[in-house]
mmCIF file of C-alpha atoms in Angstrom:
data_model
loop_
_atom_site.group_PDB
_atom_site.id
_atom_site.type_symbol
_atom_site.label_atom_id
_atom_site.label_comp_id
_atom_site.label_asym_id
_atom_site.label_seq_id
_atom_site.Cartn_x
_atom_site.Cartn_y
_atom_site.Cartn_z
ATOM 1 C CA UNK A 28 99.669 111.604 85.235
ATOM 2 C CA UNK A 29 100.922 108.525 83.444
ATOM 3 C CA UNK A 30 98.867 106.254 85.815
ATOM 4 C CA UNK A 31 95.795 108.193 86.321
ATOM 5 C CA UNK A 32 93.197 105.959 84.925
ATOM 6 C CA UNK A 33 90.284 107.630 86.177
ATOM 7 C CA UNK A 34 89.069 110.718 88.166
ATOM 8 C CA UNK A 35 85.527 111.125 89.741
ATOM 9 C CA UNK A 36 84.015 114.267 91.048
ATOM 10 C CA UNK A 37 81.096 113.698 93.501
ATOM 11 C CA UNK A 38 79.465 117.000 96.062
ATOM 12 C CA UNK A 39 81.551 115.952 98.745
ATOM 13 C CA UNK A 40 84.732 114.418 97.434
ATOM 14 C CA UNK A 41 86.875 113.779 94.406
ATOM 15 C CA UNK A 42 88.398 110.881 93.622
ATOM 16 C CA UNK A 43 91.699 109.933 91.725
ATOM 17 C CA UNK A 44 92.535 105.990 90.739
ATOM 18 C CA UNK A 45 95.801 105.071 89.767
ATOM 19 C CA UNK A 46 97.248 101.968 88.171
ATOM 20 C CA UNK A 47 100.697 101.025 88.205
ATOM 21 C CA UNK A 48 101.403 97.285 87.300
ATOM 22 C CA UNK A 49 98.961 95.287 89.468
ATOM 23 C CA UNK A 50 98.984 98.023 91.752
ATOM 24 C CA UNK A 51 95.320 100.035 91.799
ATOM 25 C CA UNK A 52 95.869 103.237 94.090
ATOM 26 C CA UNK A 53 92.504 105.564 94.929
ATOM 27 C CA UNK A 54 93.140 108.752 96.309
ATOM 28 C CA UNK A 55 90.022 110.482 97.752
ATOM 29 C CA UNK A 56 90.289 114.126 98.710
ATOM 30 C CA UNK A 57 87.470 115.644 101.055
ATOM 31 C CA UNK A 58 87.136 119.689 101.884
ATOM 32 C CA UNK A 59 84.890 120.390 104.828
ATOM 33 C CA UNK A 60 82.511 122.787 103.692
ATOM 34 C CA UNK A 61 83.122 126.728 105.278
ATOM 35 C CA UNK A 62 85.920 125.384 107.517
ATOM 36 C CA UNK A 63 89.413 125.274 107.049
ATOM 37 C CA UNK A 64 90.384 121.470 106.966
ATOM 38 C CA UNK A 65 91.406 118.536 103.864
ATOM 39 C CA UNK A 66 91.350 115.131 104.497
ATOM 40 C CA UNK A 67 93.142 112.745 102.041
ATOM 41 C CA UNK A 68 92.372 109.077 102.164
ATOM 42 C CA UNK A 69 94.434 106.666 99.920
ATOM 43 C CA UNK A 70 93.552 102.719 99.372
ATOM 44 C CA UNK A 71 96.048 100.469 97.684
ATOM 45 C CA UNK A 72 94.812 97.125 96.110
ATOM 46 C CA UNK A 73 97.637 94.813 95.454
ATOM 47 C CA UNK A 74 98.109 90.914 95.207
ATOM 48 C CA UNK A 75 101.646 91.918 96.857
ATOM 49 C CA UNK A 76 103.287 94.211 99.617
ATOM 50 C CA UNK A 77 103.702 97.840 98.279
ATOM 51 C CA UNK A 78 104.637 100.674 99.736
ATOM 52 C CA UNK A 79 103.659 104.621 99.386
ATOM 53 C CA UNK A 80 106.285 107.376 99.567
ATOM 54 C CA UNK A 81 103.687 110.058 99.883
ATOM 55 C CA UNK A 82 105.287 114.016 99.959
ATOM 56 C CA UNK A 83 103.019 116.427 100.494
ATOM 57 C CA UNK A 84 103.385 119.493 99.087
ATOM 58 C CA UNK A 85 102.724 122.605 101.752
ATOM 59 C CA UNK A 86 103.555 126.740 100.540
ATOM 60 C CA UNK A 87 103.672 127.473 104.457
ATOM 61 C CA UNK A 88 102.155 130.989 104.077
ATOM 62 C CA UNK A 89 99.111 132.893 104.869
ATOM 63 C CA UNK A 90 96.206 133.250 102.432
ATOM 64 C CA UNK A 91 95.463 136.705 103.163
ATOM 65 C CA UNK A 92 98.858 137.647 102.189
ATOM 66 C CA UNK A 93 98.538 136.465 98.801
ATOM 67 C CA UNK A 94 94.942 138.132 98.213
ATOM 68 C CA UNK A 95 96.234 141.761 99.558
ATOM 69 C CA UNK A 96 98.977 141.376 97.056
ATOM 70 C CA UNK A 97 96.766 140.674 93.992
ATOM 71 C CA UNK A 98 94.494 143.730 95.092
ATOM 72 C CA UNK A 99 97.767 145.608 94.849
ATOM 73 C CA UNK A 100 98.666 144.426 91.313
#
């Protein structure tokens, strides 16, 4: 979070901006209401070529599976 400059929450999307030198990164994050999808969207503003290493981080598992074992609990 050492670069987040700004974060924006609107109904149908938030919105992170980053700044890292001259570097301005926006990452917008959209849910699709009562359906199971995400899209991300990221915009880089830079007087130079930059790249993005982006690594997205996935749990690979069911969502039921982690609600029946809270009920358990």
């Amino acid at each position: 979070f050492d670069h987040l400059v700004r974060f924006e929450k609107h109904p149908d999307r938030c919105v992170w901006v980053y700044r890292a030198g001259s570097a301005e990164i926006v990452r917008t994050l959209r849910m699709g209401h009562a359906c199971n999808r995400s899209q991300v969207q990221y915009r880089i503003s830079c007087a130079q070529p930059v790249s993005l290493l982006i690594r997205p981080f996935v749990t690979v598992r069911d969502f039921h599976s982690t609600l029946e074992r809270a009920e358990e609990a």
